[in-house]
CSV table of C-alpha atoms in Angstrom, one decimal:
chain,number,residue,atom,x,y,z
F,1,UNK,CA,-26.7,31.3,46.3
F,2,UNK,CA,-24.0,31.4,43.4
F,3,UNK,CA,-25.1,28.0,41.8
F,4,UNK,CA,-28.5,29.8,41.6
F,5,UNK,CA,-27.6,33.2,40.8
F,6,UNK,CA,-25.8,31.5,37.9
F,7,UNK,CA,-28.5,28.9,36.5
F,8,UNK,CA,-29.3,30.4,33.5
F,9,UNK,CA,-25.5,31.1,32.7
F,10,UNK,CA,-25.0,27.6,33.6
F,11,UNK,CA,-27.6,26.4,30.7
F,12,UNK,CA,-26.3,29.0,28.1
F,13,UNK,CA,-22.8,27.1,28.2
F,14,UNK,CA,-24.6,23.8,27.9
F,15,UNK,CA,-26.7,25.3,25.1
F,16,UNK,CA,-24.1,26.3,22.9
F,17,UNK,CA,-22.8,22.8,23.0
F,18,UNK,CA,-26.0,21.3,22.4
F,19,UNK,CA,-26.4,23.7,19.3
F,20,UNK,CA,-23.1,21.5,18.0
F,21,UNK,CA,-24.2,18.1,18.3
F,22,UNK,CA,-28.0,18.8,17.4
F,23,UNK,CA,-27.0,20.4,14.1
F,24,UNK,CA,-24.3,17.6,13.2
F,25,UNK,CA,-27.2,15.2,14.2
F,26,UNK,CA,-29.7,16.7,12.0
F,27,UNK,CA,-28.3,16.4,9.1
F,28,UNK,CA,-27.1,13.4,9.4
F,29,UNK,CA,-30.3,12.0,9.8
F,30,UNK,CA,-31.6,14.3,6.7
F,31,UNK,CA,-28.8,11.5,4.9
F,32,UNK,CA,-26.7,14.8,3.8
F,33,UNK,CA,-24.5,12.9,1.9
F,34,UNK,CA,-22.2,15.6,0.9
F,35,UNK,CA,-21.8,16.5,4.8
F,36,UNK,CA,-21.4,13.1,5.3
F,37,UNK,CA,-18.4,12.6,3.4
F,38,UNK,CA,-17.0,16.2,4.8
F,39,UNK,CA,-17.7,14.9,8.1
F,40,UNK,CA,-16.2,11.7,7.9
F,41,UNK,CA,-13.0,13.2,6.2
F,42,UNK,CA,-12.7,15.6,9.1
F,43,UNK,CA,-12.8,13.0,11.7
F,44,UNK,CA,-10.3,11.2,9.9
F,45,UNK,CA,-7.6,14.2,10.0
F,46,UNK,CA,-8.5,15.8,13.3
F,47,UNK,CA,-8.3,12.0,14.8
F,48,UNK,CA,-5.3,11.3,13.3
F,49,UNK,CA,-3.9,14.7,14.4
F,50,UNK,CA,-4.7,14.2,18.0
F,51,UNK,CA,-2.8,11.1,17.9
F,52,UNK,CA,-0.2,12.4,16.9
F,53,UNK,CA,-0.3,15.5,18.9
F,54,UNK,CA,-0.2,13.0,22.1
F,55,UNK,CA,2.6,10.8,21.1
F,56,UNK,CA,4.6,13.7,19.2
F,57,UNK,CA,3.9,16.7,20.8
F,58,UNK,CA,5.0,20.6,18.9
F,59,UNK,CA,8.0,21.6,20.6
F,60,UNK,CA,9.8,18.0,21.4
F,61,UNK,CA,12.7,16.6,19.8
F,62,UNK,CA,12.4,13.1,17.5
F,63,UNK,CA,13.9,11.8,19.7
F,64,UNK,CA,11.6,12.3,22.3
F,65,UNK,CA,8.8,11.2,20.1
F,66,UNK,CA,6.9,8.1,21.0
F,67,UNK,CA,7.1,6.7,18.3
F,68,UNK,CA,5.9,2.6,19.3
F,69,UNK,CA,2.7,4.5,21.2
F,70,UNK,CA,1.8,6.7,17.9
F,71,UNK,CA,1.8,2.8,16.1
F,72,UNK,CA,0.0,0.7,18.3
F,73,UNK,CA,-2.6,3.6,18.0
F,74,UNK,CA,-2.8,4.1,14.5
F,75,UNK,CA,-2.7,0.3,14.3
F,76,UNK,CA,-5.7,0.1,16.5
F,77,UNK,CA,-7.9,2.5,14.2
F,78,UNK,CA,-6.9,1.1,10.8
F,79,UNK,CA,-4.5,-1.2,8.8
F,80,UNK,CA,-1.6,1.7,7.2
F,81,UNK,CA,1.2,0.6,5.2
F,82,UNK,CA,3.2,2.7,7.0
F,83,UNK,CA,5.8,1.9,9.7
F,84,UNK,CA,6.0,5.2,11.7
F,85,UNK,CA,8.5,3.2,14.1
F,86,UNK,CA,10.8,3.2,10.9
F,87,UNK,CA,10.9,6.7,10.1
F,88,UNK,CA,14.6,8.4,10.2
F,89,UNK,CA,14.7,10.8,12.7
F,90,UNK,CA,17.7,12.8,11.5
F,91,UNK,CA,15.1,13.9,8.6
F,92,UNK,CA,11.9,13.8,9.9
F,93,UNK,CA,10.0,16.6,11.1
F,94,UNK,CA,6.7,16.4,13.0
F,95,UNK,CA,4.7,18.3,9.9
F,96,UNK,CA,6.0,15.7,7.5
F,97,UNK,CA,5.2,13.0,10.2
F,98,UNK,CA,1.9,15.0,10.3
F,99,UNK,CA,1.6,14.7,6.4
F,100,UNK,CA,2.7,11.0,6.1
F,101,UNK,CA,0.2,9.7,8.7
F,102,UNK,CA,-2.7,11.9,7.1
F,103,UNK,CA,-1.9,10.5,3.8
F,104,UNK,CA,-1.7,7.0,4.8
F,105,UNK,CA,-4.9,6.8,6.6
F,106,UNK,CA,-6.5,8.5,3.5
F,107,UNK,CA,-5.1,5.4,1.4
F,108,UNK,CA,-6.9,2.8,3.7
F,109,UNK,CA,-10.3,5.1,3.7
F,110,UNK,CA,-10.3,4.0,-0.2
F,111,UNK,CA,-9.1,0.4,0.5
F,112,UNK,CA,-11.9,0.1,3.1
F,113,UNK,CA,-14.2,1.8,0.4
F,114,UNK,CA,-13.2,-0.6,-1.9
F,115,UNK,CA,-13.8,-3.5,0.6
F,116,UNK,CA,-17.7,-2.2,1.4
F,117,UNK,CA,-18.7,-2.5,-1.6
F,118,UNK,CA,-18.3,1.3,-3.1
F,119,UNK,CA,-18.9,4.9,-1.7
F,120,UNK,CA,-22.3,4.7,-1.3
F,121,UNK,CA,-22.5,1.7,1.0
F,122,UNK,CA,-19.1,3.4,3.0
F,123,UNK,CA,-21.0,6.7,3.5
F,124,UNK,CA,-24.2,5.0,4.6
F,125,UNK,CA,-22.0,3.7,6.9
F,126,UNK,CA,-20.2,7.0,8.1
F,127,UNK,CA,-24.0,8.2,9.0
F,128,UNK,CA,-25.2,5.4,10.6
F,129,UNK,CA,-21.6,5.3,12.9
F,130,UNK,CA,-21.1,9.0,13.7
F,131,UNK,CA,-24.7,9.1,15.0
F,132,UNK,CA,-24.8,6.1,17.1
F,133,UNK,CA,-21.5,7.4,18.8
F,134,UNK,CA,-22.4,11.0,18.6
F,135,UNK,CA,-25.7,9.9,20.4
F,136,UNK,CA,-24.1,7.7,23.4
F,137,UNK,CA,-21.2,10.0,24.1
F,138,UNK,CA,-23.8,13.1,24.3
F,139,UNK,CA,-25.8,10.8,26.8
F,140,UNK,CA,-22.4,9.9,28.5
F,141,UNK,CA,-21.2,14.3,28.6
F,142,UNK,CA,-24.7,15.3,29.8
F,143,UNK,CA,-24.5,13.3,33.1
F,144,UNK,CA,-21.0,14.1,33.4
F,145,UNK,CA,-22.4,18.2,33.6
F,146,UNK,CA,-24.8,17.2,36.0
F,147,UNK,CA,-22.9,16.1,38.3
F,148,UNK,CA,-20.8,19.4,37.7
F,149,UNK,CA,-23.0,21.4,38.4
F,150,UNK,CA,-24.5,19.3,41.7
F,151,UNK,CA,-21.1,20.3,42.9
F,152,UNK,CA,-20.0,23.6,41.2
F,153,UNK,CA,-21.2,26.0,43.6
F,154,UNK,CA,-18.8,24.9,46.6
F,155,UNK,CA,-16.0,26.1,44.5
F,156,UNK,CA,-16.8,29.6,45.7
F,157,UNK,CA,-15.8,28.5,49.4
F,158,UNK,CA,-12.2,28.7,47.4
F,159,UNK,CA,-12.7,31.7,46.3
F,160,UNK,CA,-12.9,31.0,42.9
F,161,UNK,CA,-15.9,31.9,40.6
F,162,UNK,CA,-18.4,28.9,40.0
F,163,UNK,CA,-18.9,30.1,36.8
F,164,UNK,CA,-16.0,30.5,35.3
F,165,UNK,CA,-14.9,26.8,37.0
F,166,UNK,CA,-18.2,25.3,35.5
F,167,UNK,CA,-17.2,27.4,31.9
F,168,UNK,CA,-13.6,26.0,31.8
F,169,UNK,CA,-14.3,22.5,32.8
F,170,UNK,CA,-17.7,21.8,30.7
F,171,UNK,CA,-15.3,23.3,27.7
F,172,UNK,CA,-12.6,20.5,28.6
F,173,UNK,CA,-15.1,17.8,29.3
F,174,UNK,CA,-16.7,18.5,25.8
F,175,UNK,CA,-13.3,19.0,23.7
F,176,UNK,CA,-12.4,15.7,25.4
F,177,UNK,CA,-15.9,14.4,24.4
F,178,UNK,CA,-15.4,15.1,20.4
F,179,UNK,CA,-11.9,13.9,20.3
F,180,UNK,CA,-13.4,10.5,21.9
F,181,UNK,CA,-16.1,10.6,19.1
F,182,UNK,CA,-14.1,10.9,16.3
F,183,UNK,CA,-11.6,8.4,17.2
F,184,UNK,CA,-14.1,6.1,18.0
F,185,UNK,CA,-16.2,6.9,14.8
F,186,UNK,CA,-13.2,6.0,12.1
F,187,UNK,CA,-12.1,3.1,14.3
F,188,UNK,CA,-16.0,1.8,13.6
F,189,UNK,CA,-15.6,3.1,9.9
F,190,UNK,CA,-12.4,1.2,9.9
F,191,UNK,CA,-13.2,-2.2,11.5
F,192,UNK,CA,-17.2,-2.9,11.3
F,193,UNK,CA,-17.8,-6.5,10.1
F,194,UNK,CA,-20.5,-6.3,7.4
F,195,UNK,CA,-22.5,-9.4,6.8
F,196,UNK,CA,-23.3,-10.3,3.3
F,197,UNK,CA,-26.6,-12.0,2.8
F,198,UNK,CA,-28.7,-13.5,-0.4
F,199,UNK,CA,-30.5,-10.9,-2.1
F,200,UNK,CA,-34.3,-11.8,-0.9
F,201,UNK,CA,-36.6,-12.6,-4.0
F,202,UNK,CA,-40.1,-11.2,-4.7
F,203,UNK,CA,-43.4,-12.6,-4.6
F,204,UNK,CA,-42.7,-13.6,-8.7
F,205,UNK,CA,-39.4,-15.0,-8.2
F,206,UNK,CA,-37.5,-11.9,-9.1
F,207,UNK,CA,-35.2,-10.3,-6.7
F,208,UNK,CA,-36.6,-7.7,-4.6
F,209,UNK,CA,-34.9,-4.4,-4.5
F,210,UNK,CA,-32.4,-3.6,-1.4
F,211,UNK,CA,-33.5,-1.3,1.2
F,212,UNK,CA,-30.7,1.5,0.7
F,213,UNK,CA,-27.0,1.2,0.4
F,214,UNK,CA,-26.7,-1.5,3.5
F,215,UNK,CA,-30.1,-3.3,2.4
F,216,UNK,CA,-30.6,-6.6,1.3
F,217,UNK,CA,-27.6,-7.5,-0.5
F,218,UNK,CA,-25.2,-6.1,2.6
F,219,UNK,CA,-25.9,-4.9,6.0
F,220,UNK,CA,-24.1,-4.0,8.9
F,221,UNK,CA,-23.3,-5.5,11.9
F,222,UNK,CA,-26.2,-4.3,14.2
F,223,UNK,CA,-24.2,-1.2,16.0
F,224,UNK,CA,-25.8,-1.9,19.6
F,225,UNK,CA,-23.6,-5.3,19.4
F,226,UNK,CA,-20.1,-3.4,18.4
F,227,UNK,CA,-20.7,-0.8,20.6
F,228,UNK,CA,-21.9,-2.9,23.2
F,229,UNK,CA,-25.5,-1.3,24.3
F,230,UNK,CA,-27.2,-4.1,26.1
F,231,UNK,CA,-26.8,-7.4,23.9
F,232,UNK,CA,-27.3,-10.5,25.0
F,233,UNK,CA,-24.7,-13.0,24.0
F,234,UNK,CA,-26.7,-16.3,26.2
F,235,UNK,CA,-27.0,-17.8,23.1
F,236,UNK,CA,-30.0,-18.1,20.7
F,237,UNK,CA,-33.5,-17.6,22.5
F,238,UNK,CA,-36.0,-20.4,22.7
F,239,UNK,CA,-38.7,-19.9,19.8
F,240,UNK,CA,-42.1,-18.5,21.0
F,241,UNK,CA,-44.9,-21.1,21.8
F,242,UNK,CA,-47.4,-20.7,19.0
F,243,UNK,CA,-50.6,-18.9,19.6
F,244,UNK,CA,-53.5,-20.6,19.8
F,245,UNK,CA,-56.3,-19.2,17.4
F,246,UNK,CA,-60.4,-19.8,18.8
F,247,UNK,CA,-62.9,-19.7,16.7
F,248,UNK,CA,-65.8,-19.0,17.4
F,249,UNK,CA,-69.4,-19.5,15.8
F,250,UNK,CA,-72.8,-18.4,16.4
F,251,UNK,CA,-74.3,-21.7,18.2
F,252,UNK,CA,-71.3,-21.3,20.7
F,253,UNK,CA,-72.2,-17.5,22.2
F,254,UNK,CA,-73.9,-17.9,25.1
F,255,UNK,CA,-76.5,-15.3,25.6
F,256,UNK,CA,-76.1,-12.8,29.2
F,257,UNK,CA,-79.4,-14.3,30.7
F,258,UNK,CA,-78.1,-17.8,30.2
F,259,UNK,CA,-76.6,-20.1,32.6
F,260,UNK,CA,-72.7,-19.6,32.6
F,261,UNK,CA,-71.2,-22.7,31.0
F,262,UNK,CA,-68.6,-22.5,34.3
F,263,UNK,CA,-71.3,-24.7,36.1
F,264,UNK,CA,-71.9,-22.4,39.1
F,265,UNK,CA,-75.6,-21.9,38.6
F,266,UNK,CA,-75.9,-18.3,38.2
F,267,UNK,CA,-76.8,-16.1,35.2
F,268,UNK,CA,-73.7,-15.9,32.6
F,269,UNK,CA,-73.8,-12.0,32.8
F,270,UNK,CA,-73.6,-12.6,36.9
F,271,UNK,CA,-70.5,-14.9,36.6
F,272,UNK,CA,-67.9,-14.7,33.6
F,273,UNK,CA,-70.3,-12.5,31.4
F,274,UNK,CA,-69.6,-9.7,34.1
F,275,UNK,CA,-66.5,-8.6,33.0
């Protein structure tokens, strides 16, 4: 009775959520390219800040800081010049740690803009990440709140309010959700292989114009194989047989009172011609 009484409470929560992702989506697709680059810079800083908020939480001494953890995870999103394990403790503080991580992960943002091929092939690249993540996380959260809410309405046997359980925990489970897709987005930013290829030429012999920032000249590695989304890795496929092509001319229509060229006797529009 309280999972029903509560249904339409239980799709305004999920509602406001979706109002988040669909308008980050939208306008991604639209190819905002100045909300691109905001986007992208955001998910750099609130990525790097959660990393550092898990290894060097507010409130701990240095000394307490793990320091090796915060490095293997930086090293895992990007390649920094700096050596967080070599920091001096007795003058560090976690907002200058804070400061010196941001700043360095800016730096390789330009050396990986550098390495693309300029800003407007590294922003086509932002889009075209964020929303393939963006788009298989969402998938991932909404079964997630399904099977929350399957299960929601026993909490009241507890005697806590369904509600206010389904509330908290589909506002952890979607916090958790964006922090996974923007550390997941700049690692993609950071480490997708692109694939240089010959510029194609035109009919005339003169090059033909690329497709976009990641056309003909450079393209991406396609994002189903990084992310992992069903590829097949068996090898290359055997070609396709080549179709046969039957011409037919007027001498070889057979007409529907004519006997069927099968050989059984009857009238063509009684055998083959039938269907």
């Amino acid at each position: 009775f309280d999972r029903r009484k509560n249904v339409l409470k239980y799709d305004d929560v999920l509602n406001e959520q979706r109002k988040v992702v669909y308008g980050q989506r939208q306008r991604l697709l639209a190819a905002d390219e100045a909300f691109v680059i905001d986007l992208a810079g955001r998910y750099l800083d609130d990525a790097v800040a959660d990393m550092v908020d898990e290894h060097c939480p507010d409130g701990t001494f240095p000394e307490d800081w793990d320091l090796d953890g915060l490095a293997r995870r930086l090293g895992a999103v990007y390649d920094g010049m700096l050596d967080v394990t070599a920091l001096d403790l007795d003058t560090v503080d976690r907002d200058g740690l804070l400061e010196d991580v941001g700043r360095d992960a800016r730096a390789a943002l330009g050396r990986r803009e550098e390495e693309v091929g300029g800003p407007a092939v590294l922003h086509e690249l932002e889009r075209r990440v964020i929303l393939s993540v963006i788009d298989r996380k969402w998938r991932e959260h909404l079964y997630e709140m399904d099977a929350l809410r399957d299960g929601i309405g026993l909490r009241a046997v507890g005697q806590r309010d369904p509600l206010t359980e389904y509330q908290r925990e589909a506002y952890d489970s979607f916090a958790a959700m964006m922090s996974g897709v923007k550390e997941e987005s700049v690692t993609y930013v950071m480490r997708l292989a692109l694939q240089r290829e010959p510029a194609p030429t035109g009919a005339a012999g003169g090059a033909a114009p690329a497709a976009g920032p990641l056309g003909a000249a450079q393209r991406a590695v396609p994002l189903a194989q990084v992310l992992g989304e069903g590829v097949r890795t068996s090898g290359p496929s055997e070609p396709a047989p080549a179709r046969r092509t039957v011409t037919r001319t007027a001498e070889d229509r057979v007409g529907r009172n004519d006997p069927c060229p099968c050989g059984s006797g009857q009238k063509y529009k009684r055998c083959h011609g039938a269907a």
